[in-house]
């Protein structure tokens, strides 16, 4: 049995750096949980125990992902229901771009909702103008993002 390091994600880092896993490999969840020293609770366990375990795993995973990217230039990506994969260097740029698009879209949508769902009749005329101007600015940002995506799709080699 190997010695468990703390924080637990260091055990996964050790496995990657020792060559147990490398670029392109998938680390199945079962192996990941074992390296973290966090076996998955049984279905019969209490809901709060399952939630506590889930949050602990997410925290360890987030720390591992950030550390591996910043310290070792290795990007890890979750494959839902399967595990985490160490992306090939040639895949990192595309994965980062996809993540950026998702995050920008989500953020712009949330911002638009906060600006457009205002009790408009309770605003002064100056506040109404400020709100309308903000709605126009967010719409312009959304349109600019769409134009960038559209030009990117058109310019993409076949």
PDB file of C-alpha atoms in Angstrom:
ATOM      1  CA  UNK A   1       0.000   0.000   0.000  1.00  0.00           C
ATOM      2  CA  UNK A   2       1.363   3.414  -0.889  1.00  0.00           C
ATOM      3  CA  UNK A   3       1.569   6.309   1.507  1.00  0.00           C
ATOM      4  CA  UNK A   4      -1.273   8.786   1.155  1.00  0.00           C
ATOM      5  CA  UNK A   5      -0.179  12.394   0.776  1.00  0.00           C
ATOM      6  CA  UNK A   6      -2.116  15.458   1.859  1.00  0.00           C
ATOM      7  CA  UNK A   7      -3.793  17.246   0.282  1.00  0.00           C
ATOM      8  CA  UNK A   8      -5.268  14.136  -1.302  1.00  0.00           C
ATOM      9  CA  UNK A   9      -5.008  15.416  -4.881  1.00  0.00           C
ATOM     10  CA  UNK A  10      -1.207  15.179  -4.552  1.00  0.00           C
ATOM     11  CA  UNK A  11      -1.600  11.382  -4.848  1.00  0.00           C
ATOM     12  CA  UNK A  12      -3.154  11.825  -8.289  1.00  0.00           C
ATOM     13  CA  UNK A  13      -0.405  14.273  -9.243  1.00  0.00           C
ATOM     14  CA  UNK A  14       2.203  11.674  -8.193  1.00  0.00           C
ATOM     15  CA  UNK A  15       0.529   9.003 -10.348  1.00  0.00           C
ATOM     16  CA  UNK A  16       0.543  11.300 -13.359  1.00  0.00           C
ATOM     17  CA  UNK A  17       4.112  12.491 -12.911  1.00  0.00           C
ATOM     18  CA  UNK A  18       5.398   8.956 -12.295  1.00  0.00           C
ATOM     19  CA  UNK A  19       4.048   7.884 -15.683  1.00  0.00           C
ATOM     20  CA  UNK A  20       1.122   5.799 -14.459  1.00  0.00           C
ATOM     21  CA  UNK A  21      -0.992   8.183 -16.527  1.00  0.00           C
ATOM     22  CA  UNK A  22       0.064  10.477 -19.326  1.00  0.00           C
ATOM     23  CA  UNK A  23      -1.347  12.709 -22.045  1.00  0.00           C
ATOM     24  CA  UNK A  24      -4.488  11.252 -23.584  1.00  0.00           C
ATOM     25  CA  UNK A  25      -5.166   8.850 -20.699  1.00  0.00           C
ATOM     26  CA  UNK A  26      -8.443   8.608 -18.858  1.00  0.00           C
ATOM     27  CA  UNK A  27      -8.352   8.234 -15.088  1.00  0.00           C
ATOM     28  CA  UNK A  28     -11.562   6.345 -14.262  1.00  0.00           C
ATOM     29  CA  UNK A  29     -13.534   7.666 -11.307  1.00  0.00           C
ATOM     30  CA  UNK A  30     -12.988   4.474  -9.292  1.00  0.00           C
ATOM     31  CA  UNK A  31      -9.208   4.858  -9.551  1.00  0.00           C
ATOM     32  CA  UNK A  32      -9.428   8.595  -8.911  1.00  0.00           C
ATOM     33  CA  UNK A  33     -11.474   8.079  -5.736  1.00  0.00           C
ATOM     34  CA  UNK A  34      -9.024   5.399  -4.558  1.00  0.00           C
ATOM     35  CA  UNK A  35      -6.025   7.700  -5.098  1.00  0.00           C
ATOM     36  CA  UNK A  36      -7.843  10.446  -3.226  1.00  0.00           C
ATOM     37  CA  UNK A  37      -8.554   8.011  -0.395  1.00  0.00           C
ATOM     38  CA  UNK A  38     -12.238   8.823  -0.811  1.00  0.00           C
ATOM     39  CA  UNK A  39     -14.204   5.721  -1.784  1.00  0.00           C
ATOM     40  CA  UNK A  40     -17.702   6.486  -2.972  1.00  0.00           C
ATOM     41  CA  UNK A  41     -20.316   6.069  -0.238  1.00  0.00           C
ATOM     42  CA  UNK A  42     -22.885   3.308  -0.559  1.00  0.00           C
ATOM     43  CA  UNK A  43     -26.338   4.167  -1.840  1.00  0.00           C
ATOM     44  CA  UNK A  44     -27.664   3.196   1.587  1.00  0.00           C
ATOM     45  CA  UNK A  45     -25.550   5.898   3.274  1.00  0.00           C
ATOM     46  CA  UNK A  46     -27.216   9.052   4.488  1.00  0.00           C
ATOM     47  CA  UNK A  47     -27.825  11.820   1.971  1.00  0.00           C
ATOM     48  CA  UNK A  48     -25.726  14.305   3.944  1.00  0.00           C
ATOM     49  CA  UNK A  49     -22.765  11.883   3.922  1.00  0.00           C
ATOM     50  CA  UNK A  50     -23.085  11.515   0.148  1.00  0.00           C
ATOM     51  CA  UNK A  51     -23.279  15.289  -0.311  1.00  0.00           C
ATOM     52  CA  UNK A  52     -20.272  15.856   1.956  1.00  0.00           C
ATOM     53  CA  UNK A  53     -18.283  13.261  -0.011  1.00  0.00           C
ATOM     54  CA  UNK A  54     -19.333  14.825  -3.332  1.00  0.00           C
ATOM     55  CA  UNK A  55     -18.257  18.301  -2.227  1.00  0.00           C
ATOM     56  CA  UNK A  56     -14.922  16.984  -0.933  1.00  0.00           C
ATOM     57  CA  UNK A  57     -14.237  15.213  -4.235  1.00  0.00           C
ATOM     58  CA  UNK A  58     -15.156  18.349  -6.210  1.00  0.00           C
ATOM     59  CA  UNK A  59     -12.810  20.438  -4.077  1.00  0.00           C
ATOM     60  CA  UNK A  60      -9.914  17.992  -4.489  1.00  0.00           C
ATOM     61  CA  UNK A  61     -10.582  17.699  -8.227  1.00  0.00           C
ATOM     62  CA  UNK A  62     -10.658  21.493  -8.675  1.00  0.00           C
ATOM     63  CA  UNK A  63      -7.346  21.850  -6.825  1.00  0.00           C
ATOM     64  CA  UNK A  64      -5.793  19.065  -8.911  1.00  0.00           C
ATOM     65  CA  UNK A  65      -7.009  20.565 -12.202  1.00  0.00           C
ATOM     66  CA  UNK A  66      -5.677  24.027 -11.341  1.00  0.00           C
ATOM     67  CA  UNK A  67      -2.337  22.727 -10.070  1.00  0.00           C
ATOM     68  CA  UNK A  68      -1.702  20.414 -13.024  1.00  0.00           C
ATOM     69  CA  UNK A  69      -2.464  23.183 -15.492  1.00  0.00           C
ATOM     70  CA  UNK A  70      -0.408  25.892 -13.825  1.00  0.00           C
ATOM     71  CA  UNK A  71       2.533  23.814 -12.600  1.00  0.00           C
ATOM     72  CA  UNK A  72       2.796  21.090 -15.248  1.00  0.00           C
ATOM     73  CA  UNK A  73       0.959  22.527 -18.308  1.00  0.00           C
ATOM     74  CA  UNK A  74      -1.373  19.524 -18.266  1.00  0.00           C
ATOM     75  CA  UNK A  75      -5.064  20.210 -18.781  1.00  0.00           C
ATOM     76  CA  UNK A  76      -7.546  17.798 -17.206  1.00  0.00           C
ATOM     77  CA  UNK A  77     -11.097  17.552 -18.480  1.00  0.00           C
ATOM     78  CA  UNK A  78     -14.044  15.771 -16.925  1.00  0.00           C
ATOM     79  CA  UNK A  79     -15.765  13.072 -18.921  1.00  0.00           C
ATOM     80  CA  UNK A  80     -19.139  12.911 -17.222  1.00  0.00           C
ATOM     81  CA  UNK A  81     -19.874   9.579 -15.614  1.00  0.00           C
ATOM     82  CA  UNK A  82     -16.491   8.133 -16.628  1.00  0.00           C
ATOM     83  CA  UNK A  83     -13.533  10.008 -15.128  1.00  0.00           C
ATOM     84  CA  UNK A  84     -11.024  12.725 -15.920  1.00  0.00           C
ATOM     85  CA  UNK A  85      -8.857  12.770 -19.004  1.00  0.00           C
ATOM     86  CA  UNK A  86      -5.435  14.312 -19.443  1.00  0.00           C
ATOM     87  CA  UNK A  87      -5.774  16.253 -22.656  1.00  0.00           C
ATOM     88  CA  UNK A  88      -3.120  16.042 -25.322  1.00  0.00           C
ATOM     89  CA  UNK A  89      -1.294  19.361 -25.721  1.00  0.00           C
ATOM     90  CA  UNK A  90      -2.840  19.616 -29.202  1.00  0.00           C
ATOM     91  CA  UNK A  91      -6.330  19.462 -27.618  1.00  0.00           C
ATOM     92  CA  UNK A  92      -5.804  22.089 -24.925  1.00  0.00           C
ATOM     93  CA  UNK A  93      -6.415  25.198 -27.015  1.00  0.00           C
ATOM     94  CA  UNK A  94      -9.699  23.914 -28.429  1.00  0.00           C
ATOM     95  CA  UNK A  95     -10.876  22.774 -24.990  1.00  0.00           C
ATOM     96  CA  UNK A  96      -9.997  26.160 -23.482  1.00  0.00           C
ATOM     97  CA  UNK A  97     -11.903  27.926 -26.272  1.00  0.00           C
ATOM     98  CA  UNK A  98     -14.986  25.728 -25.715  1.00  0.00           C
ATOM     99  CA  UNK A  99     -14.882  26.442 -21.993  1.00  0.00           C
ATOM    100  CA  UNK A 100     -14.554  30.179 -22.615  1.00  0.00           C
ATOM    101  CA  UNK A 101     -17.550  30.183 -24.977  1.00  0.00           C
ATOM    102  CA  UNK A 102     -19.680  28.301 -22.434  1.00  0.00           C
ATOM    103  CA  UNK A 103     -18.672  30.588 -19.583  1.00  0.00           C
ATOM    104  CA  UNK A 104     -19.197  33.770 -21.612  1.00  0.00           C
ATOM    105  CA  UNK A 105     -22.588  32.599 -22.818  1.00  0.00           C
ATOM    106  CA  UNK A 106     -23.677  31.656 -19.292  1.00  0.00           C
ATOM    107  CA  UNK A 107     -22.390  34.934 -17.848  1.00  0.00           C
ATOM    108  CA  UNK A 108     -23.977  37.102 -20.542  1.00  0.00           C
ATOM    109  CA  UNK A 109     -27.303  35.304 -20.142  1.00  0.00           C
ATOM    110  CA  UNK A 110     -27.275  35.814 -16.366  1.00  0.00           C
ATOM    111  CA  UNK A 111     -26.316  39.477 -16.772  1.00  0.00           C
ATOM    112  CA  UNK A 112     -29.077  40.007 -19.341  1.00  0.00           C
ATOM    113  CA  UNK A 113     -31.628  38.416 -17.001  1.00  0.00           C
ATOM    114  CA  UNK A 114     -30.576  40.622 -14.081  1.00  0.00           C
ATOM    115  CA  UNK A 115     -30.827  43.765 -16.196  1.00  0.00           C
ATOM    116  CA  UNK A 116     -34.053  42.965 -18.007  1.00  0.00           C
ATOM    117  CA  UNK A 117     -35.985  41.662 -14.983  1.00  0.00           C
ATOM    118  CA  UNK A 118     -36.284  44.962 -13.147  1.00  0.00           C
ATOM    119  CA  UNK A 119     -39.457  46.519 -11.737  1.00  0.00           C
ATOM    120  CA  UNK A 120     -39.324  49.124 -14.501  1.00  0.00           C
ATOM    121  CA  UNK A 121     -42.379  51.028 -13.254  1.00  0.00           C
ATOM    122  CA  UNK A 122     -40.589  51.695  -9.948  1.00  0.00           C
ATOM    123  CA  UNK A 123     -37.631  53.409 -11.612  1.00  0.00           C
ATOM    124  CA  UNK A 124     -37.244  57.113 -12.170  1.00  0.00           C
ATOM    125  CA  UNK A 125     -36.984  58.259 -15.797  1.00  0.00           C
ATOM    126  CA  UNK A 126     -33.187  58.571 -15.389  1.00  0.00           C
ATOM    127  CA  UNK A 127     -32.981  55.040 -13.960  1.00  0.00           C
ATOM    128  CA  UNK A 128     -35.182  53.720 -16.777  1.00  0.00           C
ATOM    129  CA  UNK A 129     -32.791  55.261 -19.318  1.00  0.00           C
ATOM    130  CA  UNK A 130     -29.807  53.761 -17.470  1.00  0.00           C
ATOM    131  CA  UNK A 131     -31.490  50.343 -17.529  1.00  0.00           C
ATOM    132  CA  UNK A 132     -32.400  50.610 -21.217  1.00  0.00           C
ATOM    133  CA  UNK A 133     -28.830  51.657 -22.064  1.00  0.00           C
ATOM    134  CA  UNK A 134     -27.485  48.682 -20.102  1.00  0.00           C
ATOM    135  CA  UNK A 135     -29.828  46.335 -21.996  1.00  0.00           C
ATOM    136  CA  UNK A 136     -28.543  47.761 -25.295  1.00  0.00           C
ATOM    137  CA  UNK A 137     -24.905  47.270 -24.182  1.00  0.00           C
ATOM    138  CA  UNK A 138     -25.487  43.644 -23.228  1.00  0.00           C
ATOM    139  CA  UNK A 139     -27.285  43.012 -26.533  1.00  0.00           C
ATOM    140  CA  UNK A 140     -24.286  44.513 -28.370  1.00  0.00           C
ATOM    141  CA  UNK A 141     -21.920  42.210 -26.478  1.00  0.00           C
ATOM    142  CA  UNK A 142     -24.044  39.188 -27.335  1.00  0.00           C
ATOM    143  CA  UNK A 143     -24.114  40.246 -30.997  1.00  0.00           C
ATOM    144  CA  UNK A 144     -20.340  40.786 -31.005  1.00  0.00           C
ATOM    145  CA  UNK A 145     -19.790  37.324 -29.546  1.00  0.00           C
ATOM    146  CA  UNK A 146     -22.088  35.799 -32.170  1.00  0.00           C
ATOM    147  CA  UNK A 147     -20.210  37.641 -34.941  1.00  0.00           C
ATOM    148  CA  UNK A 148     -16.882  36.315 -33.646  1.00  0.00           C
ATOM    149  CA  UNK A 149     -18.254  32.770 -33.512  1.00  0.00           C
ATOM    150  CA  UNK A 150     -19.795  33.116 -36.966  1.00  0.00           C
ATOM    151  CA  UNK A 151     -16.551  34.398 -38.502  1.00  0.00           C
ATOM    152  CA  UNK A 152     -14.647  31.621 -36.747  1.00  0.00           C
ATOM    153  CA  UNK A 153     -16.965  28.978 -38.184  1.00  0.00           C
ATOM    154  CA  UNK A 154     -16.734  30.447 -41.681  1.00  0.00           C
ATOM    155  CA  UNK A 155     -12.921  30.673 -41.539  1.00  0.00           C
ATOM    156  CA  UNK A 156     -12.542  27.128 -40.205  1.00  0.00           C
ATOM    157  CA  UNK A 157     -10.655  24.951 -42.717  1.00  0.00           C
ATOM    158  CA  UNK A 158     -12.553  21.929 -43.973  1.00  0.00           C
TER     159      UNK A 158
END
